[in-house]
Short mmCIF file of C-alpha atoms and ligand atoms in Angstrom, two decimals:
data_model
loop_
_atom_site.label_atom_id
_atom_site.label_comp_id
_atom_site.label_asym_id
_atom_site.label_seq_id
_atom_site.Cartn_x
_atom_site.Cartn_y
_atom_site.Cartn_z
CA MET A 124 -51.28 20.88 15.50
CA SER A 125 -48.23 19.79 13.41
CA ALA A 126 -45.03 18.44 15.06
CA PRO A 127 -42.21 21.10 15.59
CA THR A 128 -39.77 20.67 13.04
CA PRO A 129 -36.52 19.66 14.31
CA SER A 130 -33.43 21.79 13.73
CA ILE A 131 -30.56 19.71 11.88
CA GLY A 132 -27.17 20.29 11.96
CA ILE A 133 -24.90 18.57 9.38
CA ILE A 134 -20.94 18.45 9.74
CA GLY A 135 -19.08 18.62 6.28
CA SER A 136 -20.12 19.96 3.00
CA GLY A 137 -18.90 16.79 0.69
CA PHE A 138 -20.98 14.31 -1.04
CA GLY A 139 -22.44 12.91 2.47
CA ALA A 140 -23.53 16.30 3.63
CA LEU A 141 -24.77 17.75 0.49
CA GLY A 142 -26.75 14.43 -0.48
CA THR A 143 -28.19 14.16 3.02
CA ALA A 144 -29.21 17.98 3.19
CA VAL A 145 -31.01 17.56 -0.17
CA GLU A 146 -32.89 14.46 1.00
CA LEU A 147 -34.09 16.43 4.15
CA LEU A 148 -34.96 19.64 2.34
CA GLU A 149 -36.95 17.79 -0.36
CA ALA A 150 -38.84 16.03 2.46
CA GLY A 151 -39.89 19.47 3.84
CA TYR A 152 -37.41 19.97 6.71
CA GLU A 153 -36.53 23.53 6.80
CA ASP A 154 -34.15 24.14 9.46
CA VAL A 155 -31.05 22.39 7.86
CA ARG A 156 -27.61 23.93 8.50
CA LEU A 157 -24.33 22.77 7.39
CA TRP A 158 -21.00 23.45 9.08
CA GLU A 159 -17.88 23.58 7.07
CA ARG A 160 -14.50 23.82 8.44
CA ALA A 161 -12.84 25.15 5.00
CA ASP A 162 -13.91 28.33 3.19
CA ALA A 163 -15.32 26.17 0.23
CA LEU A 164 -17.43 22.99 -0.14
CA GLY A 165 -16.69 19.60 -1.59
CA GLY A 166 -14.86 17.67 1.04
CA VAL A 167 -12.27 15.33 -0.25
CA TRP A 168 -12.88 16.52 -3.78
CA ARG A 169 -11.98 20.02 -2.71
CA ASP A 170 -8.89 18.98 -0.78
CA ASN A 171 -7.25 16.66 -3.09
CA THR A 172 -5.98 18.76 -5.88
CA TYR A 173 -2.71 16.76 -6.58
CA PRO A 174 -1.72 16.51 -10.20
CA GLY A 175 -3.72 13.76 -11.78
CA ALA A 176 -6.32 13.55 -9.12
CA GLY A 177 -9.26 11.69 -10.32
CA CYS A 178 -11.86 8.86 -9.44
CA ASP A 179 -11.53 5.32 -9.69
CA VAL A 180 -15.16 4.77 -9.65
CA PRO A 181 -16.69 5.14 -13.30
CA SER A 182 -18.34 8.54 -13.75
CA PRO A 183 -21.76 7.29 -14.84
CA LEU A 184 -22.06 6.09 -11.24
CA TYR A 185 -20.46 9.09 -9.57
CA SER A 186 -23.35 11.41 -9.29
CA PHE A 187 -26.45 11.38 -6.94
CA SER A 188 -29.47 9.87 -8.33
CA PHE A 189 -31.49 12.89 -7.93
CA ALA A 190 -28.93 14.89 -10.12
CA VAL A 191 -27.41 12.46 -12.51
CA ASN A 192 -24.63 14.25 -14.24
CA ARG A 193 -25.17 14.00 -18.01
CA ARG A 194 -22.18 16.26 -18.66
CA TRP A 195 -19.21 13.83 -17.76
CA SER A 196 -16.47 14.37 -20.19
CA ARG A 197 -14.76 11.15 -19.44
CA ARG A 198 -15.44 7.68 -18.27
CA TYR A 199 -13.31 8.32 -15.07
CA ALA A 200 -13.90 11.90 -13.92
CA ARG A 201 -11.03 14.01 -12.78
CA GLN A 202 -11.03 16.16 -9.59
CA PRO A 203 -11.90 19.65 -11.08
CA GLU A 204 -15.02 18.37 -12.93
CA ILE A 205 -16.19 16.26 -9.72
CA LEU A 206 -15.92 19.43 -7.70
CA ALA A 207 -17.63 21.57 -10.43
CA TYR A 208 -20.58 18.85 -10.18
CA LEU A 209 -20.99 19.25 -6.38
CA GLU A 210 -20.82 23.07 -6.73
CA ARG A 211 -23.65 22.71 -9.24
CA VAL A 212 -25.62 20.54 -7.09
CA ALA A 213 -25.23 23.01 -4.12
CA ASP A 214 -26.38 25.91 -6.41
CA GLU A 215 -29.28 24.01 -7.93
CA TYR A 216 -30.65 23.07 -4.43
CA ALA A 217 -29.91 26.45 -2.79
CA LEU A 218 -27.49 24.73 -0.30
CA ARG A 219 -24.66 27.27 -0.26
CA ARG A 220 -26.66 29.73 2.22
CA ARG A 221 -27.00 27.00 4.47
CA ILE A 222 -23.34 26.36 4.72
CA ARG A 223 -21.42 28.09 7.33
CA PHE A 224 -17.90 28.08 6.12
CA GLY A 225 -15.00 28.36 8.46
CA HIS A 226 -16.90 26.66 11.16
CA GLU A 227 -14.90 23.78 12.32
CA VAL A 228 -16.80 21.63 14.77
CA VAL A 229 -14.26 20.49 17.56
CA ALA A 230 -16.95 19.23 20.06
CA ALA A 231 -20.50 18.12 20.43
CA ALA A 232 -22.33 17.35 23.76
CA TRP A 233 -25.73 15.87 24.32
CA ASP A 234 -27.75 18.14 26.60
CA ALA A 235 -30.32 15.67 27.99
CA ASP A 236 -32.45 18.34 29.75
CA ALA A 237 -32.98 20.41 26.61
CA GLY A 238 -33.00 17.46 24.08
CA GLU A 239 -30.44 19.08 21.93
CA TRP A 240 -26.81 18.77 20.75
CA GLU A 241 -24.57 21.62 21.70
CA VAL A 242 -21.87 22.07 19.12
CA ARG A 243 -18.65 23.88 19.84
CA PHE A 244 -16.47 25.44 17.08
CA ALA A 245 -12.88 25.88 17.05
CA SER A 246 -13.46 29.54 17.38
CA GLY A 247 -15.16 28.98 20.80
CA ASP A 248 -18.68 29.82 19.16
CA THR A 249 -21.45 27.23 19.79
CA ASP A 250 -24.59 26.29 18.24
CA ARG A 251 -27.47 24.05 19.12
CA VAL A 252 -29.60 21.50 17.12
CA THR A 253 -32.21 18.89 17.88
CA VAL A 254 -30.44 16.55 15.41
CA LEU A 255 -26.73 16.22 14.63
CA ILE A 256 -25.59 14.56 11.41
CA SER A 257 -21.81 13.99 11.12
CA ALA A 258 -20.85 13.83 7.42
CA VAL A 259 -17.11 14.27 8.03
CA GLY A 260 -16.25 11.16 5.70
CA GLN A 261 -13.58 8.60 6.35
CA LEU A 262 -10.54 9.95 4.50
CA SER A 263 -10.73 13.70 5.40
CA ASP A 264 -7.70 14.20 8.06
CA PRO A 265 -4.39 13.47 6.05
CA VAL A 266 -1.58 11.53 8.15
CA MET A 267 1.99 12.53 7.79
CA PRO A 268 4.37 9.47 8.60
CA SER A 269 5.99 9.54 11.58
CA ILE A 270 9.47 9.06 10.25
CA PRO A 271 12.58 10.21 12.20
CA GLY A 272 14.12 13.41 11.20
CA ILE A 273 10.77 14.49 9.22
CA GLY A 274 11.38 17.83 10.67
CA ASP A 275 15.10 18.39 9.51
CA PHE A 276 14.30 18.31 5.76
CA THR A 277 15.29 21.52 4.25
CA GLY A 278 13.69 21.04 1.01
CA THR A 279 9.71 21.31 0.43
CA GLN A 280 7.66 18.59 1.60
CA PHE A 281 3.81 18.31 1.73
CA HIS A 282 0.93 15.79 1.86
CA SER A 283 -0.62 14.65 -1.28
CA ALA A 284 -4.08 16.03 0.09
CA GLN A 285 -2.37 19.38 0.77
CA TRP A 286 -0.46 19.87 -2.60
CA ASP A 287 1.73 22.79 -2.65
CA HIS A 288 1.01 24.09 -6.23
CA SER A 289 3.49 27.01 -5.79
CA VAL A 290 6.34 24.58 -5.77
CA ASP A 291 7.42 24.19 -9.62
CA LEU A 292 8.44 20.54 -9.82
CA ALA A 293 10.13 21.12 -13.23
CA GLY A 294 13.74 19.71 -13.33
CA LYS A 295 13.49 18.76 -9.37
CA ARG A 296 14.37 15.58 -7.69
CA VAL A 297 11.18 14.32 -6.10
CA ALA A 298 10.37 11.57 -3.60
CA SER A 299 7.06 9.99 -3.11
CA ILE A 300 6.63 8.36 0.27
CA GLY A 301 3.73 6.01 -0.47
CA SER A 302 2.64 4.21 -3.39
CA GLY A 303 -1.10 3.92 -2.90
CA ALA A 304 -4.35 5.19 -4.62
CA SER A 305 -3.03 8.88 -4.56
CA ALA A 306 0.73 8.11 -5.69
CA VAL A 307 -0.68 5.94 -8.36
CA GLN A 308 -2.46 9.10 -9.97
CA TYR A 309 0.27 11.74 -9.08
CA VAL A 310 3.71 9.75 -9.83
CA PRO A 311 3.06 9.71 -13.36
CA ARG A 312 2.29 13.33 -13.65
CA VAL A 313 5.32 14.27 -11.46
CA ALA A 314 7.60 12.20 -13.51
CA ASP A 315 6.29 13.99 -16.67
CA VAL A 316 8.08 17.26 -15.41
CA ALA A 317 10.76 16.14 -12.42
CA SER A 318 14.23 15.46 -13.47
CA ARG A 319 14.03 12.50 -10.99
CA VAL A 320 11.46 10.63 -9.14
CA VAL A 321 12.02 8.22 -6.24
CA MET A 322 9.01 6.20 -5.08
CA PHE A 323 9.21 4.70 -1.52
CA GLN A 324 6.99 1.66 -1.47
CA ARG A 325 6.29 -0.38 1.53
CA THR A 326 3.78 -2.73 0.11
CA PRO A 327 2.97 -3.15 -3.74
CA ASN A 328 -0.81 -2.92 -4.72
CA HIS A 329 -2.82 -4.82 -7.52
CA ILE A 330 -3.27 -2.59 -10.52
CA ILE A 331 -5.62 -3.22 -13.36
CA PRO A 332 -5.95 -1.23 -16.60
CA LYS A 333 -8.34 1.89 -16.30
CA PRO A 334 -10.95 1.61 -19.22
CA ASP A 335 -10.86 5.57 -19.08
CA GLY A 336 -11.72 7.45 -22.31
CA PRO A 337 -13.70 10.47 -23.29
CA LEU A 338 -17.50 10.52 -23.07
CA PRO A 339 -18.58 12.61 -26.06
CA ARG A 340 -21.24 15.16 -25.06
CA PRO A 341 -24.15 13.75 -26.88
CA TRP A 342 -23.63 10.32 -25.75
CA ALA A 343 -23.33 11.62 -22.14
CA ARG A 344 -26.56 13.52 -22.36
CA THR A 345 -28.60 10.61 -23.70
CA MET A 346 -26.82 7.47 -22.60
CA MET A 347 -26.03 8.29 -19.00
CA GLY A 348 -29.14 6.41 -17.75
CA PRO A 349 -28.44 3.17 -19.37
CA GLU A 350 -24.67 3.63 -18.66
CA ARG A 351 -25.47 4.15 -14.97
CA LEU A 352 -27.28 0.89 -14.75
CA GLY A 353 -24.90 -1.14 -16.64
CA THR A 354 -21.94 0.21 -14.74
CA TRP A 355 -23.91 -0.42 -11.34
CA LEU A 356 -24.62 -4.20 -12.39
CA LEU A 357 -20.85 -4.63 -13.27
CA SER A 358 -19.60 -3.03 -10.37
CA GLU A 359 -21.96 -5.16 -8.29
CA GLN A 360 -20.13 -8.23 -9.75
CA PHE A 361 -16.67 -6.44 -9.05
CA ALA A 362 -17.44 -6.57 -5.65
CA ARG A 363 -17.77 -10.20 -5.83
CA GLY A 364 -14.22 -10.31 -6.85
CA LEU A 365 -13.38 -9.22 -3.35
CA THR A 366 -14.43 -12.75 -2.34
CA PRO A 367 -11.28 -15.04 -2.48
CA GLY A 368 -11.44 -17.94 -4.74
CA THR A 369 -14.44 -16.85 -6.88
CA LEU A 370 -14.09 -16.85 -10.56
CA MET A 371 -14.27 -13.09 -10.49
CA ALA A 372 -11.38 -12.80 -8.07
CA LYS A 373 -9.20 -15.11 -10.41
CA PHE A 374 -10.10 -12.93 -13.28
CA ILE A 375 -9.16 -9.87 -11.65
CA ASP A 376 -5.96 -11.18 -10.37
CA ARG A 377 -5.07 -12.27 -13.66
CA LEU A 378 -5.73 -9.04 -15.18
CA ALA A 379 -3.43 -7.44 -12.44
CA ARG A 380 -0.61 -9.69 -13.21
CA MET A 381 -1.02 -9.33 -17.14
CA ASN A 382 -1.04 -5.73 -16.54
CA LEU A 383 2.32 -5.71 -14.64
CA HIS A 384 3.99 -8.08 -17.08
CA ARG A 385 3.01 -6.20 -20.03
CA ALA A 386 4.57 -2.91 -18.72
CA ILE A 387 7.48 -4.14 -16.72
CA GLU A 388 10.28 -6.11 -18.41
CA ASP A 389 12.73 -5.86 -15.84
CA PRO A 390 12.46 -8.91 -13.65
CA GLU A 391 13.81 -7.03 -10.32
CA LEU A 392 11.48 -4.18 -10.68
CA ARG A 393 8.49 -6.83 -11.53
CA ARG A 394 9.37 -8.56 -8.30
CA LYS A 395 9.16 -5.52 -6.32
CA LEU A 396 5.81 -4.74 -7.79
CA THR A 397 4.07 -8.05 -7.46
CA PRO A 398 1.84 -8.28 -4.29
CA THR A 399 2.05 -11.20 -2.13
CA TYR A 400 -1.35 -11.04 -0.43
CA PRO A 401 -4.78 -11.88 -2.02
CA ILE A 402 -6.15 -9.55 -4.42
CA GLY A 403 -8.60 -6.99 -2.98
CA CYS A 404 -7.28 -7.14 0.56
CA LYS A 405 -5.74 -3.66 -0.11
CA ARG A 406 -7.92 -1.45 -2.45
CA ILE A 407 -7.44 -2.59 -6.23
CA LEU A 408 -6.03 0.36 -8.18
CA PHE A 409 -6.78 1.41 -11.85
CA SER A 410 -4.09 2.79 -14.01
CA ASN A 411 -2.70 2.77 -17.38
CA GLU A 412 0.05 4.97 -16.75
CA PHE A 413 1.70 3.89 -13.40
CA TYR A 414 3.74 0.91 -14.35
CA PRO A 415 5.12 2.54 -17.75
CA THR A 416 6.08 5.47 -15.57
CA LEU A 417 8.04 3.30 -13.13
CA ALA A 418 9.61 1.53 -16.08
CA LYS A 419 11.23 4.94 -16.93
CA ASP A 420 15.00 5.56 -16.44
CA HIS A 421 14.42 8.54 -14.30
CA VAL A 422 12.19 6.88 -12.00
CA ASP A 423 13.12 4.49 -9.36
CA VAL A 424 11.34 2.36 -6.89
CA VAL A 425 12.84 1.90 -3.64
CA THR A 426 11.46 -0.91 -1.45
CA ASP A 427 14.20 -0.79 1.45
CA SER A 428 12.69 0.51 4.46
CA ILE A 429 13.14 4.41 5.40
CA GLU A 430 15.58 4.79 8.20
CA ARG A 431 15.07 8.59 8.50
CA ILE A 432 14.78 11.91 6.75
CA THR A 433 17.75 13.87 6.67
CA PRO A 434 18.09 17.74 5.61
CA THR A 435 18.71 16.82 2.09
CA GLY A 436 16.73 13.65 1.43
CA VAL A 437 15.58 10.10 2.50
CA ARG A 438 17.94 7.70 4.11
CA THR A 439 17.14 3.86 3.86
CA VAL A 440 18.13 1.09 6.11
CA ASP A 441 20.81 0.01 3.74
CA GLY A 442 22.48 3.28 4.33
CA THR A 443 21.73 4.71 0.82
CA GLU A 444 21.16 8.48 0.88
CA HIS A 445 18.47 9.44 -1.52
CA GLU A 446 18.80 13.20 -2.31
CA VAL A 447 15.81 15.10 -3.32
CA ASP A 448 14.50 18.62 -3.46
CA VAL A 449 10.87 17.68 -2.71
CA ILE A 450 9.10 15.08 -0.71
CA VAL A 451 5.58 14.32 -1.30
CA HIS A 452 3.75 12.19 1.57
CA GLY A 453 1.34 10.08 -0.35
CA THR A 454 0.67 8.17 3.19
CA GLY A 455 -3.10 8.30 3.55
CA PHE A 456 -5.55 9.38 5.81
CA ALA A 457 -6.59 8.70 9.50
CA SER A 458 -9.37 6.27 8.46
CA GLN A 459 -9.69 4.60 11.70
CA ASP A 460 -10.41 7.73 13.46
CA PHE A 461 -13.87 8.35 12.28
CA LEU A 462 -15.33 11.14 14.34
CA SER A 463 -12.40 11.30 16.88
CA SER A 464 -11.10 14.92 15.65
CA ILE A 465 -14.48 15.78 17.30
CA GLU A 466 -15.08 15.25 21.16
CA VAL A 467 -18.40 13.73 21.01
CA VAL A 468 -20.15 13.17 24.27
CA GLY A 469 -23.56 11.41 24.57
CA GLU A 470 -25.72 10.26 27.34
CA GLY A 471 -24.52 10.35 30.80
CA GLY A 472 -21.22 11.99 29.81
CA THR A 473 -20.07 8.75 27.81
CA ARG A 474 -17.33 9.87 25.05
CA LEU A 475 -18.00 8.35 21.80
CA ALA A 476 -14.12 7.98 21.42
CA ASP A 477 -14.18 5.52 24.51
CA VAL A 478 -17.24 3.58 23.04
CA TRP A 479 -15.17 3.02 19.95
CA GLU A 480 -11.89 2.38 21.54
CA ASP A 481 -11.45 -0.78 20.11
CA GLY A 482 -12.72 0.12 16.63
CA ALA A 483 -15.99 1.98 15.57
CA HIS A 484 -19.16 0.22 15.18
CA ALA A 485 -22.73 1.53 14.71
CA TYR A 486 -26.04 0.05 13.58
CA LEU A 487 -26.41 0.21 9.77
CA GLY A 488 -23.22 2.42 10.16
CA MET A 489 -25.28 5.38 11.44
CA TYR A 490 -26.54 4.85 14.90
CA VAL A 491 -24.74 4.40 18.13
CA PRO A 492 -26.57 3.52 21.46
CA GLY A 493 -26.21 6.28 24.11
CA PHE A 494 -26.07 8.94 21.54
CA PRO A 495 -29.56 9.98 20.91
CA ASN A 496 -30.37 11.99 17.88
CA LEU A 497 -26.88 11.54 16.48
CA PHE A 498 -26.84 10.08 12.79
CA VAL A 499 -23.68 9.32 11.02
CA SER A 500 -23.31 9.34 7.37
CA TYR A 501 -20.43 7.23 5.80
CA GLY A 502 -19.85 5.79 9.25
CA PRO A 503 -18.37 2.58 10.40
CA ASN A 504 -18.54 -0.37 7.67
CA THR A 505 -20.12 1.65 5.01
CA ASN A 506 -17.02 2.12 2.85
CA LEU A 507 -16.56 -0.31 -0.23
CA GLY A 508 -14.06 -2.24 -1.85
CA GLY A 509 -15.78 -1.59 -5.15
CA GLY A 510 -18.62 0.33 -6.17
CA SER A 511 -20.06 3.93 -5.85
CA ILE A 512 -19.97 5.23 -2.05
CA ILE A 513 -22.61 7.72 -3.47
CA TYR A 514 -25.13 4.86 -3.56
CA MET A 515 -24.48 3.97 0.12
CA LEU A 516 -24.57 7.62 1.18
CA GLU A 517 -28.04 8.23 -0.55
CA ALA A 518 -29.46 4.91 1.11
CA GLN A 519 -28.18 6.32 4.69
CA ALA A 520 -29.92 9.72 3.93
CA ARG A 521 -33.08 8.09 3.04
CA HIS A 522 -32.82 6.13 6.29
CA MET A 523 -32.29 9.03 8.34
CA ARG A 524 -35.17 10.73 6.67
CA GLN A 525 -37.32 8.06 7.83
CA VAL A 526 -36.21 8.06 11.45
CA LEU A 527 -36.94 11.89 11.42
CA ASP A 528 -40.37 11.34 9.75
CA ARG A 529 -41.42 8.70 12.39
CA MET A 530 -40.19 11.05 15.28
CA GLY A 531 -42.33 13.74 13.76
CA ALA A 532 -45.31 11.55 13.36
CA GLY A 533 -45.04 10.33 16.90
CA ARG A 534 -44.21 13.73 18.47
CA TRP A 535 -41.10 11.96 19.83
CA THR A 536 -38.12 14.26 20.47
CA ARG A 537 -35.47 11.77 20.79
CA VAL A 538 -34.52 8.46 19.28
CA GLN A 539 -31.63 6.17 19.65
CA VAL A 540 -30.99 2.61 18.47
CA ARG A 541 -31.55 -0.03 21.18
CA PRO A 542 -28.15 -1.55 22.33
CA ASP A 543 -29.17 -5.25 21.68
CA ALA A 544 -30.21 -4.27 18.03
CA GLU A 545 -26.89 -2.56 17.43
CA ARG A 546 -24.85 -5.46 19.14
CA ARG A 547 -26.74 -8.05 16.95
CA PHE A 548 -26.02 -5.81 13.77
CA ASP A 549 -22.61 -5.50 14.59
CA GLU A 550 -21.86 -9.25 15.48
CA ASP A 551 -23.59 -10.34 12.23
CA LEU A 552 -21.22 -8.03 10.19
CA GLN A 553 -18.21 -8.81 12.03
CA ALA A 554 -18.72 -12.70 11.52
CA GLN A 555 -19.13 -12.01 7.74
CA LEU A 556 -15.92 -9.81 7.63
CA GLN A 557 -13.71 -12.28 9.39
CA ASP A 558 -13.76 -14.43 6.49
CA SER A 559 -13.40 -11.71 4.07
CA VAL A 560 -10.39 -10.87 2.02
CA TRP A 561 -9.73 -7.73 4.12
CA ALA A 562 -8.83 -9.92 6.97
CA ARG A 563 -5.71 -11.10 5.08
CA CYS A 564 -3.21 -8.29 4.91
CA ASP A 565 -2.69 -4.91 6.45
CA ASN A 566 -4.85 -2.23 5.19
CA TRP A 567 -6.50 1.03 6.19
CA TYR A 568 -9.82 -0.79 6.61
CA THR A 569 -8.86 -2.41 9.90
CA HIS A 570 -8.41 -1.28 13.26
CA PRO A 571 -5.24 -1.93 15.31
CA SER A 572 -7.48 -4.35 17.31
CA GLY A 573 -8.17 -6.54 14.30
CA ARG A 574 -11.79 -5.29 13.77
CA ILE A 575 -12.60 -4.32 10.16
CA THR A 576 -14.30 -1.16 10.91
CA SER A 577 -14.37 0.68 7.55
CA ASN A 578 -15.85 -1.82 5.04
CA TRP A 579 -19.38 -2.99 4.26
CA PRO A 580 -19.08 -6.67 3.07
CA GLY A 581 -19.91 -7.30 -0.47
CA ALA A 582 -22.12 -5.48 -2.94
CA THR A 583 -24.12 -2.26 -2.36
CA LYS A 584 -27.66 -3.65 -3.09
CA PRO A 585 -27.95 -5.59 0.25
CA PHE A 586 -27.02 -2.37 2.15
CA GLU A 587 -29.88 -0.59 0.11
CA ARG A 588 -32.10 -3.45 1.25
CA ALA A 589 -30.98 -3.37 4.73
CA THR A 590 -31.79 0.34 4.93
CA ARG A 591 -35.01 0.61 2.81
CA ASP A 592 -37.49 -0.03 5.68
CA LEU A 593 -37.05 1.48 9.05
CA VAL A 594 -37.21 -1.34 11.73
CA ALA A 595 -39.02 0.97 14.56
CA GLU A 596 -38.42 -1.83 17.07
CA ASP A 597 -34.69 -1.49 16.82
CA PHE A 598 -34.88 2.00 18.15
CA ALA A 599 -36.03 3.51 21.40
CA TRP A 600 -38.35 6.54 20.82
CA THR A 601 -38.87 8.96 23.50
P1 LIG B 788 -3.26 4.72 1.00
O1 LIG B 788 -3.82 3.91 0.16
O2 LIG B 788 -3.62 4.66 2.61
O3 LIG B 788 -1.82 4.69 0.72
C1 LIG B 788 -0.79 5.28 1.61
C2 LIG B 788 0.47 4.80 1.01
O4 LIG B 788 1.56 5.36 1.98
C3 LIG B 788 0.69 3.35 1.09
O5 LIG B 788 1.43 2.86 0.13
C4 LIG B 788 1.38 3.10 2.40
O6 LIG B 788 1.99 1.78 2.66
C5 LIG B 788 2.43 4.14 2.60
N1 LIG B 788 2.74 4.60 3.73
C6 LIG B 788 1.95 5.13 4.71
N2 LIG B 788 2.60 5.37 6.01
C7 LIG B 788 3.88 5.18 5.65
C8 LIG B 788 5.19 5.22 6.32
N3 LIG B 788 5.18 5.62 7.66
N4 LIG B 788 6.33 4.76 5.68
C9 LIG B 788 6.05 4.45 4.32
N5 LIG B 788 5.14 4.34 3.71
C10 LIG B 788 3.95 4.71 4.26
O7 LIG B 788 -3.49 6.40 0.82
P2 LIG B 788 -4.05 7.07 -0.39
O8 LIG B 788 -3.13 6.65 -1.66
O9 LIG B 788 -3.95 8.47 -0.28
O10 LIG B 788 -5.50 6.65 -0.87
C11 LIG B 788 -6.52 6.46 0.42
C12 LIG B 788 -7.71 6.18 0.11
O11 LIG B 788 -8.22 7.32 -0.70
C13 LIG B 788 -7.77 5.11 -1.22
O12 LIG B 788 -7.82 3.87 -0.81
C14 LIG B 788 -9.18 5.49 -1.74
O13 LIG B 788 -10.21 4.93 -1.11
C15 LIG B 788 -9.06 6.92 -1.76
N6 LIG B 788 -8.64 7.57 -2.99
C16 LIG B 788 -9.32 7.18 -4.15
C17 LIG B 788 -8.81 7.84 -5.34
C18 LIG B 788 -9.61 7.61 -6.47
O14 LIG B 788 -10.76 7.38 -6.47
N7 LIG B 788 -8.78 7.45 -7.50
C19 LIG B 788 -7.63 8.48 -5.35
C20 LIG B 788 -6.88 8.74 -4.19
C21 LIG B 788 -7.39 8.17 -2.82
P3 LIG B 788 1.29 0.60 2.98
O15 LIG B 788 0.57 -0.24 1.81
O16 LIG B 788 2.38 -0.63 3.34
O17 LIG B 788 0.61 0.78 4.16
#
């Protein structure tokens, strides 16, 4: 008699969720369902539609290994093309019929007697599965800044990840609060049409040229394989540039400084845009257009702190009123929350939010002691400073599949990581991270407690190696 196949529920429908679903379906797991809070699939690539939205990972790396995209039109793909790719994957692997749209998971509780997770949706409905996989991402919940007076503004305001395309920016005065990865992409497009742009910058970023350009069709069709390998090898080297003092770090730093000097002549503006922390501590950004845009007459960079938002604009601490018609909040995401928009309760009523109070941690970024049959895709310490997250997601999915296979083979109904194995893994990881460049400035990788909870230290290959073979003794099988 064969083992009963587990029911598997996946939260989300972005890269992590779709990749994991394909891995499990291809391995023969049949009862795989996905819950998506929106009415369309795609995760961040569905939500971030701001003008200029695109990926700063080279497109040869930005597709699944099981569905290498040989149709990318450019070296750095833009959002519509990436979303179209994800939709194509969903169609090719018949995933759509498995996705329950409009199902926002708000709670998940382990039912020890039944050996199941009970999942509750915002509607109040529930569902039950043997194995619960979270694939909600690290950057899925936009954060509006808590600036006094934000509710008083009488113009239009929105977050960059909730772009209001009904607002015509032509001839308008537009403020951008934030100057990060999203702003670097939308500010040039906004400046193309707006009469005035004021970018409020709290901290400058290192920005290097983006080697972008079209990928001719025949080239993409035939050369994507070799390009993928070459780009991967290069990006593994780039990841080394995140180790302070290396030749690579010095090279990237020089590149960023040259990029700034070439585009910005005004010494005062140059000074404002020069980072004073080591390169790589915040995400290194890629753009050929950002600096030239900031040098334009109708674009201002304001570095004075914001005091409040007024009915007609933004007031800085020096008393200046910057009157604008539209405010774009490019202020990023609740990166430290991980699963906390969902009330996850494991064995003995333990809340995941409590376990992660001082910053999230998980064995291989996927497994937390006390939370049987819960797997986390793109969990703690699996984000990258350089390289393609898709590679990480696939390594995780393969590991989850191994855990499921072993469960089935042993006719075990529940599995969880052993606390000592998780602790060992985490201590080792945190020791490596303590000396990393990310410990040297404020960034979204770091929990207020000081733990670096987002990033994997270094290149992607060691993660793939760490996840390749399941270490069965690190888990308790019941
Ligand atoms: P972000 O990198 O977190 O940038 C947020 C910006 O808002 C920063 O400049 C931050 O300043 C500023 N900010 C936040 N709160 C503020 C406040 N209360 N007052 C004033 N300024 C405030 O967010 P993001 O640009 O949306 O990007 C997030 C991540 O998404 C990226 O790092 C990247 O991983 C991903 N992403 C990727 C791409 C791509 O592939 N091209 C594009 C967009 C996003 P501080 O720096 O001082 O905190």
